[in-house]
mmCIF file of C-alpha atoms and ligand atoms in Angstrom:
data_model
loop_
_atom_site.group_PDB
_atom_site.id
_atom_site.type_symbol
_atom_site.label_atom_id
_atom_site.label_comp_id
_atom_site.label_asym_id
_atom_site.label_seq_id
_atom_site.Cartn_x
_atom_site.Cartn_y
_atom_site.Cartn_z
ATOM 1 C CA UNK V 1196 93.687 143.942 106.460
ATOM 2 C CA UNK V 1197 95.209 141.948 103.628
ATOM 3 C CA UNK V 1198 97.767 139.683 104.562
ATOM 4 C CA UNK V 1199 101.415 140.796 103.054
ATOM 5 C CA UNK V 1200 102.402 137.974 100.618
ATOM 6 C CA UNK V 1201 106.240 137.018 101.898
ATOM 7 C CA UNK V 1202 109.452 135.113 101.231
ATOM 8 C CA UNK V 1203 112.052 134.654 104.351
ATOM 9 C CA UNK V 1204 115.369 134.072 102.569
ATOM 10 C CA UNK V 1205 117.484 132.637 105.682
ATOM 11 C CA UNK V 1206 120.415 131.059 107.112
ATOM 12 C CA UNK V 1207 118.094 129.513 109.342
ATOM 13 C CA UNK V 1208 119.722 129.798 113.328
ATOM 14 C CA UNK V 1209 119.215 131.724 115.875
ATOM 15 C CA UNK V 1210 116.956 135.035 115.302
ATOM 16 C CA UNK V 1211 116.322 133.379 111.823
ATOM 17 C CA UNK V 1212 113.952 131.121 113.000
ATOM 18 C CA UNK V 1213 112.331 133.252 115.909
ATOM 19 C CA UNK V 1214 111.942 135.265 112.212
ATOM 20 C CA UNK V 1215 110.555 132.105 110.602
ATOM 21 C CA UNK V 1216 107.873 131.728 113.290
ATOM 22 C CA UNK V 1217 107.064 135.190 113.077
ATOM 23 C CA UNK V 1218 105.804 134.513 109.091
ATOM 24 C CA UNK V 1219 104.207 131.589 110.239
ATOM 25 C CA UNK V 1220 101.946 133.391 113.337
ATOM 26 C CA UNK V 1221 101.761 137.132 112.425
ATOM 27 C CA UNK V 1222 97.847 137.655 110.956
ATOM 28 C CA UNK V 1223 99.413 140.078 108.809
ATOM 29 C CA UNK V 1224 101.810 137.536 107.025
ATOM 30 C CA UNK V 1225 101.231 135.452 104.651
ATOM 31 C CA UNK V 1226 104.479 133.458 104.520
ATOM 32 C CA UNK V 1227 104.465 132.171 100.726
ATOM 33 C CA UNK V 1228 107.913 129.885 101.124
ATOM 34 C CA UNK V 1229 111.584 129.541 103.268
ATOM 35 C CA UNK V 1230 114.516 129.674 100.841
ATOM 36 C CA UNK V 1231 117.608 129.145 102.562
ATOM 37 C CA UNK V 1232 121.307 130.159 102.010
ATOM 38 C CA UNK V 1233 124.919 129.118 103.036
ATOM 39 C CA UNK V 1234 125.577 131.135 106.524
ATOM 40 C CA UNK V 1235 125.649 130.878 109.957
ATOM 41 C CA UNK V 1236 125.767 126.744 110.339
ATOM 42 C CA UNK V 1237 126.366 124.171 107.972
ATOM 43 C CA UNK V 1238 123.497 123.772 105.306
ATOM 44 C CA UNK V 1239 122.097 120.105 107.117
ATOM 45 C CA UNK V 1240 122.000 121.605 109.938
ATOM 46 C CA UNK V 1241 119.977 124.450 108.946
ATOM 47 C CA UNK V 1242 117.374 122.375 107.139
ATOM 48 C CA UNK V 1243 116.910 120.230 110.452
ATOM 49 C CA UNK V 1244 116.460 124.016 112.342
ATOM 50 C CA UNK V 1245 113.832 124.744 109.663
ATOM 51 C CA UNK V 1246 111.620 121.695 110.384
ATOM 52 C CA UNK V 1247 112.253 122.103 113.893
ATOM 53 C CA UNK V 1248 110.899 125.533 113.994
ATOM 54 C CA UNK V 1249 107.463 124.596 111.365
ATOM 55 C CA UNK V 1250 107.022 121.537 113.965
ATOM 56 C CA UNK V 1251 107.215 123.981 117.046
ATOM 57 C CA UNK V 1252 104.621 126.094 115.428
ATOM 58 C CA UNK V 1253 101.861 122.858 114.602
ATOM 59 C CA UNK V 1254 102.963 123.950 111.213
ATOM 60 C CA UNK V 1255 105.228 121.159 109.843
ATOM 61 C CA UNK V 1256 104.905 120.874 105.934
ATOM 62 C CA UNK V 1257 102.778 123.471 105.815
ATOM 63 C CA UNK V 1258 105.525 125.854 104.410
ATOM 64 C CA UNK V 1259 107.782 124.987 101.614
ATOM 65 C CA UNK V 1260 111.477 124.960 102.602
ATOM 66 C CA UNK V 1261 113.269 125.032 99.534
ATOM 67 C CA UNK V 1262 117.134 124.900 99.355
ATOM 68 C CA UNK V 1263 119.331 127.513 97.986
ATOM 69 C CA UNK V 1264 122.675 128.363 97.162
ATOM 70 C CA UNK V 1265 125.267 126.092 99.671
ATOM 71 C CA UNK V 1266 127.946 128.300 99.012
ATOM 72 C CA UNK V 1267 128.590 132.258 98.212
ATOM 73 C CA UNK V 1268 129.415 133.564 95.306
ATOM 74 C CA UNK V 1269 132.767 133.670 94.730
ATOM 75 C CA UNK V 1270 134.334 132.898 98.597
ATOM 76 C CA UNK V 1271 134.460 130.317 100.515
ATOM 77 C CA UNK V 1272 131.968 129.738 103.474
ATOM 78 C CA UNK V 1273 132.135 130.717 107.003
ATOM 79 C CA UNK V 1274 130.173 129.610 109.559
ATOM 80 C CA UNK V 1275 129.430 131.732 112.588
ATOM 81 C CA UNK V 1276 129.013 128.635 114.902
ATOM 82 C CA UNK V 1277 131.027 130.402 117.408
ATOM 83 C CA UNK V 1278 127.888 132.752 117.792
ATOM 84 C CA UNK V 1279 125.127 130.836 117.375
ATOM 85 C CA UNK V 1280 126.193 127.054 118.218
ATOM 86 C CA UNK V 1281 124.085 124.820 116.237
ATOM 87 C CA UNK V 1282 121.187 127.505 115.927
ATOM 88 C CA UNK V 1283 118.922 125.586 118.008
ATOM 89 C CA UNK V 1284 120.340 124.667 121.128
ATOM 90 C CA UNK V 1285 121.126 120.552 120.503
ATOM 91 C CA UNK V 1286 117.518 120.535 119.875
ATOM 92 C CA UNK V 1287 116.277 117.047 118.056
ATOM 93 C CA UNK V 1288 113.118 115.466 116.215
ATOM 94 C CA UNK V 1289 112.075 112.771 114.043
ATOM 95 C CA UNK V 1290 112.546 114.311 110.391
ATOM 96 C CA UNK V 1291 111.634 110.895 109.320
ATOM 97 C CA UNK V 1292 109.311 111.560 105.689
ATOM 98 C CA UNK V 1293 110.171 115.564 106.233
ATOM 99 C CA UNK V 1294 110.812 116.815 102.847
ATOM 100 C CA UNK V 1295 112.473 119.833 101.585
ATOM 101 C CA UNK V 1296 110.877 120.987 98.413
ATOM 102 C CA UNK V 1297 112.979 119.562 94.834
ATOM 103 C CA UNK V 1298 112.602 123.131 93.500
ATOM 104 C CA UNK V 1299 115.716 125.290 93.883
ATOM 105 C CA UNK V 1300 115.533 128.007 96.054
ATOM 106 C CA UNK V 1301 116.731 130.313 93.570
ATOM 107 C CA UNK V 1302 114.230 128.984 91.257
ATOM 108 C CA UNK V 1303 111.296 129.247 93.615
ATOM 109 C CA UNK V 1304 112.270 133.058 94.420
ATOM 110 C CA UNK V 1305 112.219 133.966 90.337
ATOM 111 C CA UNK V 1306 109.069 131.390 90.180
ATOM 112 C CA UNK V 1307 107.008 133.094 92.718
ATOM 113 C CA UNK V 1308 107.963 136.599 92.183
ATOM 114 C CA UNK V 1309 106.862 135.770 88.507
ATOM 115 C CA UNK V 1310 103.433 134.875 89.190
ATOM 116 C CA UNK V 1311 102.707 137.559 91.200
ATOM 117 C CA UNK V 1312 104.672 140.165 90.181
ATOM 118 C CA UNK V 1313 104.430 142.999 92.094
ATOM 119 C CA UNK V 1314 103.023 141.628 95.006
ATOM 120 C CA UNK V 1315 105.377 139.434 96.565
ATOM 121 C CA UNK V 1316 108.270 141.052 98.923
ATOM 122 C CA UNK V 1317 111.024 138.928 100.577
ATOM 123 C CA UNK V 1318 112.723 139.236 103.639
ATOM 124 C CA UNK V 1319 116.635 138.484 103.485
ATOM 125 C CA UNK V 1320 118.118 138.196 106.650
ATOM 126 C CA UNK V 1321 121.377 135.969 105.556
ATOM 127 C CA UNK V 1322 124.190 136.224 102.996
ATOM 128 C CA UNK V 1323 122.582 137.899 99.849
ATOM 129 C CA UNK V 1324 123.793 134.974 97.619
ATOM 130 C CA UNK V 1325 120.313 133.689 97.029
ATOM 131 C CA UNK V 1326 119.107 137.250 96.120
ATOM 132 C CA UNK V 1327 121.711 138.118 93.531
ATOM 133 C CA UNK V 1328 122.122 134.848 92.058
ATOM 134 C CA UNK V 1329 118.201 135.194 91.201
ATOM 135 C CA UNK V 1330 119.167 139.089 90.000
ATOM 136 C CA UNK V 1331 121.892 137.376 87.458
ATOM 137 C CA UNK V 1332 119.790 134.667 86.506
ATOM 138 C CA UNK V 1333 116.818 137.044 85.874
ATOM 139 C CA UNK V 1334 117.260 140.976 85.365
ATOM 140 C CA UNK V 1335 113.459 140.989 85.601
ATOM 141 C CA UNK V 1336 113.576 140.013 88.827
ATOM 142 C CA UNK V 1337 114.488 143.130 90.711
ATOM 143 C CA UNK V 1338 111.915 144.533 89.128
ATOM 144 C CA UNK V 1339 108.822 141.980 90.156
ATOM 145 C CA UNK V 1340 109.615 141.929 94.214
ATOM 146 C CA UNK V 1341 107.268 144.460 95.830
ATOM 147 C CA UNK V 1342 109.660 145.283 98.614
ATOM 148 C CA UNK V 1343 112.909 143.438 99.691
ATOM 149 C CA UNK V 1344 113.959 143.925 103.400
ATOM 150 C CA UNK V 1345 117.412 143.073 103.966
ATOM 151 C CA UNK V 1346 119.388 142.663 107.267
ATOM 152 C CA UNK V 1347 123.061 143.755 106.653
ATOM 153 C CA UNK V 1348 125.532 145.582 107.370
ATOM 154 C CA UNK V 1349 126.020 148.533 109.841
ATOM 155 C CA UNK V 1350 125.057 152.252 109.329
ATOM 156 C CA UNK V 1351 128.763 154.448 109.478
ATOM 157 C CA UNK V 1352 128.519 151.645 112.831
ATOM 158 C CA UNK V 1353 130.733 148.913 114.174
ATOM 159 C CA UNK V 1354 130.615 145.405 112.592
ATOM 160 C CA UNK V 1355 130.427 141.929 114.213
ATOM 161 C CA UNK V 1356 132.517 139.541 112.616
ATOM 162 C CA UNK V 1357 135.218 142.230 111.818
ATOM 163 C CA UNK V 1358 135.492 145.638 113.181
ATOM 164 C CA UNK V 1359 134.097 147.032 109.795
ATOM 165 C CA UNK V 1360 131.955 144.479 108.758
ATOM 166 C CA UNK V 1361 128.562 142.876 108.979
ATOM 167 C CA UNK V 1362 128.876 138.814 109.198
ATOM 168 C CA UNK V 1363 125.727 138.789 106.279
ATOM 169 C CA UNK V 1364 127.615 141.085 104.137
ATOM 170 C CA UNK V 1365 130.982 140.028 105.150
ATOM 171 C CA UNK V 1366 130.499 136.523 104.004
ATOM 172 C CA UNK V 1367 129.326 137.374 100.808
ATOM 173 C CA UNK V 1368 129.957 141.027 99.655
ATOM 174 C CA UNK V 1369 129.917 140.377 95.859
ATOM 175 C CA UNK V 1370 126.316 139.260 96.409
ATOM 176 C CA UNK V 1371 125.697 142.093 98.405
ATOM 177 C CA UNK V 1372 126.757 145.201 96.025
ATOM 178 C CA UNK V 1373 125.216 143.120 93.171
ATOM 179 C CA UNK V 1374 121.925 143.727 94.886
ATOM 180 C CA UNK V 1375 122.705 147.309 95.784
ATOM 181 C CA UNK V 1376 122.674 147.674 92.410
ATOM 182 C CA UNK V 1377 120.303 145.721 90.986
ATOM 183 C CA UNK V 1378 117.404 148.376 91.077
ATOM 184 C CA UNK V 1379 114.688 146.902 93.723
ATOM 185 C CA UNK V 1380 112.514 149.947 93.867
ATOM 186 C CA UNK V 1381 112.111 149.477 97.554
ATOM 187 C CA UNK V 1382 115.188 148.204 99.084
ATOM 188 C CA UNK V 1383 115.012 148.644 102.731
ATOM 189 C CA UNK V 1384 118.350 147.757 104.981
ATOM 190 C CA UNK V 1385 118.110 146.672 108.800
ATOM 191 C CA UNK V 1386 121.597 147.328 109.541
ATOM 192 C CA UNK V 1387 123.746 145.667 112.708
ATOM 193 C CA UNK V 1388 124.670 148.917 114.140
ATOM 194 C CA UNK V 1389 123.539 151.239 116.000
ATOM 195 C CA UNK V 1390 120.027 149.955 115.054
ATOM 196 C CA UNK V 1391 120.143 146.622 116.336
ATOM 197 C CA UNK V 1392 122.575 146.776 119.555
ATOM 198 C CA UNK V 1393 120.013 149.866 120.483
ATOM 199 C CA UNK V 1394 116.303 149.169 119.719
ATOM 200 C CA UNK V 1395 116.889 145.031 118.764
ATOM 201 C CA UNK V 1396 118.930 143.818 121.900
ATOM 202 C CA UNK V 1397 116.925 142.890 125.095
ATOM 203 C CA UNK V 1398 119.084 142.426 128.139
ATOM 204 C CA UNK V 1399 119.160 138.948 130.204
ATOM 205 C CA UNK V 1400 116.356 140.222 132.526
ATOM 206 C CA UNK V 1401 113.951 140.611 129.838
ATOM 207 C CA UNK V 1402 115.284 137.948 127.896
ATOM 208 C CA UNK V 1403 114.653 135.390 130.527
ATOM 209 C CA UNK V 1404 110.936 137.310 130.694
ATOM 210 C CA UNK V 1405 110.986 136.391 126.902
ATOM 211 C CA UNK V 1406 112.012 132.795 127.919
ATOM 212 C CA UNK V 1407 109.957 132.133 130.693
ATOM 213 C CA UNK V 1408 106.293 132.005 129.410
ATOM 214 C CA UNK V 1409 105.765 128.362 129.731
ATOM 215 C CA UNK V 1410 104.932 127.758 126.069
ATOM 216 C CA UNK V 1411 106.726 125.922 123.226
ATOM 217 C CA UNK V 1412 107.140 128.561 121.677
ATOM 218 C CA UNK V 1413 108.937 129.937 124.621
ATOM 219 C CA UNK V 1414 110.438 126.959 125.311
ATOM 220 C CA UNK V 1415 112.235 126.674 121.937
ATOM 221 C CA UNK V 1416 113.173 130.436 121.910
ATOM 222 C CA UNK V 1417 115.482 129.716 125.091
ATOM 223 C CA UNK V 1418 117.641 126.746 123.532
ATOM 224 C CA UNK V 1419 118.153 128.539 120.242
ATOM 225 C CA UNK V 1420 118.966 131.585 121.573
ATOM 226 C CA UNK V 1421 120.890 131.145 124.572
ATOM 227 C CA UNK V 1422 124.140 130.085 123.208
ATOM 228 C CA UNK V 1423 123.785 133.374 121.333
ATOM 229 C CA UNK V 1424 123.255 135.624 123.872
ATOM 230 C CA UNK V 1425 125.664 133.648 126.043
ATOM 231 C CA UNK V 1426 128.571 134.880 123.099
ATOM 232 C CA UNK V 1427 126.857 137.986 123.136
ATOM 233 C CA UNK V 1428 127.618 139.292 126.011
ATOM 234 C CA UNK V 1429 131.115 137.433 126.017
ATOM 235 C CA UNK V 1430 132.047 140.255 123.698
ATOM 236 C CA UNK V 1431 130.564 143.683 125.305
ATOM 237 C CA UNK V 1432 127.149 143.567 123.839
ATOM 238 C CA UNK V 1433 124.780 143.414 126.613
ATOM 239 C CA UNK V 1434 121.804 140.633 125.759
ATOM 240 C CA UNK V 1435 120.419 138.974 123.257
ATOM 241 C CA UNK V 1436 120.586 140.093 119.350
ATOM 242 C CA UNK V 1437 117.240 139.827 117.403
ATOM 243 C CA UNK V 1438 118.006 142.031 113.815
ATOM 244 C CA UNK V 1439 116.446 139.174 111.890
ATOM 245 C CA UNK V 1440 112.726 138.834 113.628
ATOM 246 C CA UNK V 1441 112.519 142.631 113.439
ATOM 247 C CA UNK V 1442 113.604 143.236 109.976
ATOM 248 C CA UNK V 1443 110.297 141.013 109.097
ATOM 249 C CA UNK V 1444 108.908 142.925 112.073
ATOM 250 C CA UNK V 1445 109.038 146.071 109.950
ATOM 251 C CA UNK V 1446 107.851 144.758 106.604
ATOM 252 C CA UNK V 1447 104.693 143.307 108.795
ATOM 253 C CA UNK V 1448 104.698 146.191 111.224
ATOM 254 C CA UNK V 1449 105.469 149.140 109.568
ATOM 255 C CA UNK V 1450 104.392 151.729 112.386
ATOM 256 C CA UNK V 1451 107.130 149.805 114.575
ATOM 257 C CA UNK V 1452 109.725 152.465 112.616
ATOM 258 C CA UNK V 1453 110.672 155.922 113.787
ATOM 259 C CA UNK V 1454 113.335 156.795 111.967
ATOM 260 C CA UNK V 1455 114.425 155.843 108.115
ATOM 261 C CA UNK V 1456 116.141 157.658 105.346
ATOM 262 C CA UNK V 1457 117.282 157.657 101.720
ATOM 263 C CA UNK V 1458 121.077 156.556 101.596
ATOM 264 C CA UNK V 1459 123.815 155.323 98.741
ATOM 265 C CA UNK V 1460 125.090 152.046 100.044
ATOM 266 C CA UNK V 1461 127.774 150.231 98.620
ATOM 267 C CA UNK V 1462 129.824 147.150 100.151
ATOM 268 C CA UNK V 1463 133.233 146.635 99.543
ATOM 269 C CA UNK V 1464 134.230 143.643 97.309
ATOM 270 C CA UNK V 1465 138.427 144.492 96.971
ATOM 271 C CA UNK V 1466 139.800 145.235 100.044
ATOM 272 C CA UNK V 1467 140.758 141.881 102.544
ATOM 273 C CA UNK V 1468 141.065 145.029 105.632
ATOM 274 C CA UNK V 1469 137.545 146.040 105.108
ATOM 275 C CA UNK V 1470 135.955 143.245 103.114
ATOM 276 C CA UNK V 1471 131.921 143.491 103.569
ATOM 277 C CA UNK V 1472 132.183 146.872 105.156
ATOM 278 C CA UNK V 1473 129.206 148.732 103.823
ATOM 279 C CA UNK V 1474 129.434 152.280 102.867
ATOM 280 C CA UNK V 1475 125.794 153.764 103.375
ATOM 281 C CA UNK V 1476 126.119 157.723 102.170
ATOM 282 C CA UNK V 1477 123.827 160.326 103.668
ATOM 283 C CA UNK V 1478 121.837 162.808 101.988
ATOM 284 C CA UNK V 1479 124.912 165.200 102.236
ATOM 285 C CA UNK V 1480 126.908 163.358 99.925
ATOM 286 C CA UNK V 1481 124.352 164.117 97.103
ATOM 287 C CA UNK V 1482 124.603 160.648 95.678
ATOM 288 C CA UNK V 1483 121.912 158.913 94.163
ATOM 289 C CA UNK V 1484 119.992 156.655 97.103
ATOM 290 C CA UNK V 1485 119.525 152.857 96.262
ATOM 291 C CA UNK V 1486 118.009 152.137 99.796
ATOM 292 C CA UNK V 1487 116.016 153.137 102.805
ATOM 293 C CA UNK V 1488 118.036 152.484 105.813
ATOM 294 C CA UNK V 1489 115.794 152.132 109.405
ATOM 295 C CA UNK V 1490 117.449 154.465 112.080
ATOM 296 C CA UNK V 1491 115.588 153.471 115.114
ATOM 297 C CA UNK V 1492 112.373 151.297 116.313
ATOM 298 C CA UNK V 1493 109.896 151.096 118.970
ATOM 299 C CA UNK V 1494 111.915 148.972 121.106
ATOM 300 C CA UNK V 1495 108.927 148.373 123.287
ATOM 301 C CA UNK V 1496 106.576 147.529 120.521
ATOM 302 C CA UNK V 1497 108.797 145.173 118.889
ATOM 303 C CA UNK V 1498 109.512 143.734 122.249
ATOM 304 C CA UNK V 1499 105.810 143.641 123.099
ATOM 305 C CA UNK V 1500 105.347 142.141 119.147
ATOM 306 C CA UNK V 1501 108.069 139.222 120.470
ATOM 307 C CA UNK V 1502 106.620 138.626 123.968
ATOM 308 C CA UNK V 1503 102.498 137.987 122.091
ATOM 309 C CA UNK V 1504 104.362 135.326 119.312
ATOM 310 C CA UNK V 1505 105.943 133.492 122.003
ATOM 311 C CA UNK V 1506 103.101 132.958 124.599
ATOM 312 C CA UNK V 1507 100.864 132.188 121.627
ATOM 313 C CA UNK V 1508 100.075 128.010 122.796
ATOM 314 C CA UNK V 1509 101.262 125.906 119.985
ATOM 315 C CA UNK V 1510 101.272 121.913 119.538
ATOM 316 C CA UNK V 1511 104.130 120.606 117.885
ATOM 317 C CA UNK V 1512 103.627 117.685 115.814
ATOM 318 C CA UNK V 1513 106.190 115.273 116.844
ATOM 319 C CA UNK V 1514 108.010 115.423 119.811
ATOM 320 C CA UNK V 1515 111.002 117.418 119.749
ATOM 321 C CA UNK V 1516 113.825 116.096 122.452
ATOM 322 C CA UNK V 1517 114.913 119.061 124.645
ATOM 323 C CA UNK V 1518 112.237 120.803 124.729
HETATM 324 O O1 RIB O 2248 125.110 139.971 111.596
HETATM 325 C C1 RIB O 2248 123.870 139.436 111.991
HETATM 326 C C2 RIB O 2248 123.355 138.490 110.969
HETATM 327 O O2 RIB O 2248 124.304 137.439 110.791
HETATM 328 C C3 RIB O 2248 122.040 137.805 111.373
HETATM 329 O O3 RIB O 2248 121.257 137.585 110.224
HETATM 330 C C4 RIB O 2248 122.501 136.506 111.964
HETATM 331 O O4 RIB O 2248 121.533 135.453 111.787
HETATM 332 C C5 RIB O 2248 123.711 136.195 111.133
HETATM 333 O O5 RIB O 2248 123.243 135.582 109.935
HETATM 334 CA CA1 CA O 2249 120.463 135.365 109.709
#
């Protein structure tokens, strides 16, 4: 089977980098570059998370890790360190001669979507600033991604950092209706809720299974993800949150879906109450769809998909303290 050519857009903590390590080790990906975008921790840290994560893997370099935009659109940032800590658990290494790639992230996304247009899809699974500001800089560009798999919002569900709202949308909602609107032919939305605290949140039993498989891999999954599920369950949800590794999942794994359908979604740019909240209309409402929003997943399979990445043996190369 051909590999599926890929970009992981990312704020780069957490389930973003269990994400980035499924691009890297998944024979079906073929994980073309890492853009990254202002969201969960500050940008710095995110960069060092992204090395981190390629070193883990044996894979240092061997991606390019291009920076993107360090702030959204119109607002100002904000972090959700109070979720995720750091995004790696205090982890540390040696970036000593690591190099992020000169090229703009933006630039790289309209760059490699131009040379193979058509066959390039990207997975967004932060703030959709990177995504729209390539949409403004380029109306082509909609049109040249294959597929574009985004991880936002909530379907007619609860939000995270708001009752209404989504933190990926929340933080940047201009961004996010721009690309509702910008006409990707197969927009596909992994939304917060239900989807993800039902088929995407493994409880501390078979999280510590997950953590527990005396790899590096496994290893590394523990200290980015515990503060995580530590704040998870501080507020009701019961384990450990992984939208981001199976909205790449999907894209890679597409049998791992059981339910999808054509809705109108829209995210609200005007109102402070309900900024980010994202209205996703069902058929009934007769509007025109812009997206395919997933319903529900093989829980099982994408846990089993999790579970085979981690216990996969790796060599870092460097030393990473902590681990
Ligand atoms: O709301 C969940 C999303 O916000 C995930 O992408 C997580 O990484 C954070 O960015
Ligand atoms: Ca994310």
């Amino acid at each position: 089977m051909a590999r599926i050519p890929v970009v992981i857009d990312t704020d780069t903590a957490q389930d973003d980098c269990v994400t980035i390590l499924l691009g890297l080790m998944d024979e079906r990906a073929d994980l073309r570059a890492i853009t990254m975008v202002a969201g969960n921790v500050s940008f710095d840290q995110q960069v060092a998370n992204a090395h981190t994560t390629l070193n883990v893997a044996g894979r240092l370099g061997s991606v390019p890790v291009h920076e993107g935009c360090r702030r959204p659109l119109r607002r100002e940032w904000e972090s959700a360190e109070n979720v995720h800590g750091d995004g790696s658990g205090g982890l540390s290494m040696d970036l000593d001669g690591v190099h992020l790639d000169p090229e703009d992230g933006v630039d790289a996304l309209l760059r490699i979507t131009a040379e193979d247009p058509g066959e390039v899809s990207i997975v967004a699974i932060g703030p959709l600033t990177n995504i729209a500001s390539a949409v403004l800089r380029d109306p082509g560009f909609a049109a040249r991604v294959r597929s574009l798999y985004v991880m936002g919002g909530s379907n007619n569900g609860r939000g995270n950092i708001t009752a209404s709202a989504e933190y990926n949308f929340y933080v940047d909602p201009e961004a996010a209706q721009i690309v509702m609107d910008a006409g990707f032919d197969d927009l596909v939305i992994v939304p917060w809720a239900p989807l993800t605290l039902r088929d995407a949140t493994f409880d501390r039993a078979t999280y510590n299974g997950l953590c527990s498989l005396g790899t590096p891999l496994s290893d590394f999954f523990r200290r980015m993800c515990d503060a995580t599920i530590d704040f998870d369950e501080s507020v009701g949800v019961d384990g450990s949150t992984h939208p981001d590794s199976l909205t790449l999942a999907i894209l890679l794994h597409p049998e791992l879906v059981l339910a999808s359908a054509p809705y109108r979604v829209d995210v609200e740019t005007a109102s402070t109450l309900t900024r980010g909240h994202s209205v996703m209309a069902w058929s009934t409402f007769d509007l025109t769809p812009n997206a395919t929003v997933v319903e529900a997943v093989d829980k099982a399979a994408f846990l089993g998909l999790l579970r085979g990445l981690l216990a996969t043996p790796t060599r870092p190369d460097r030393p990473v303290s902590g681990l």
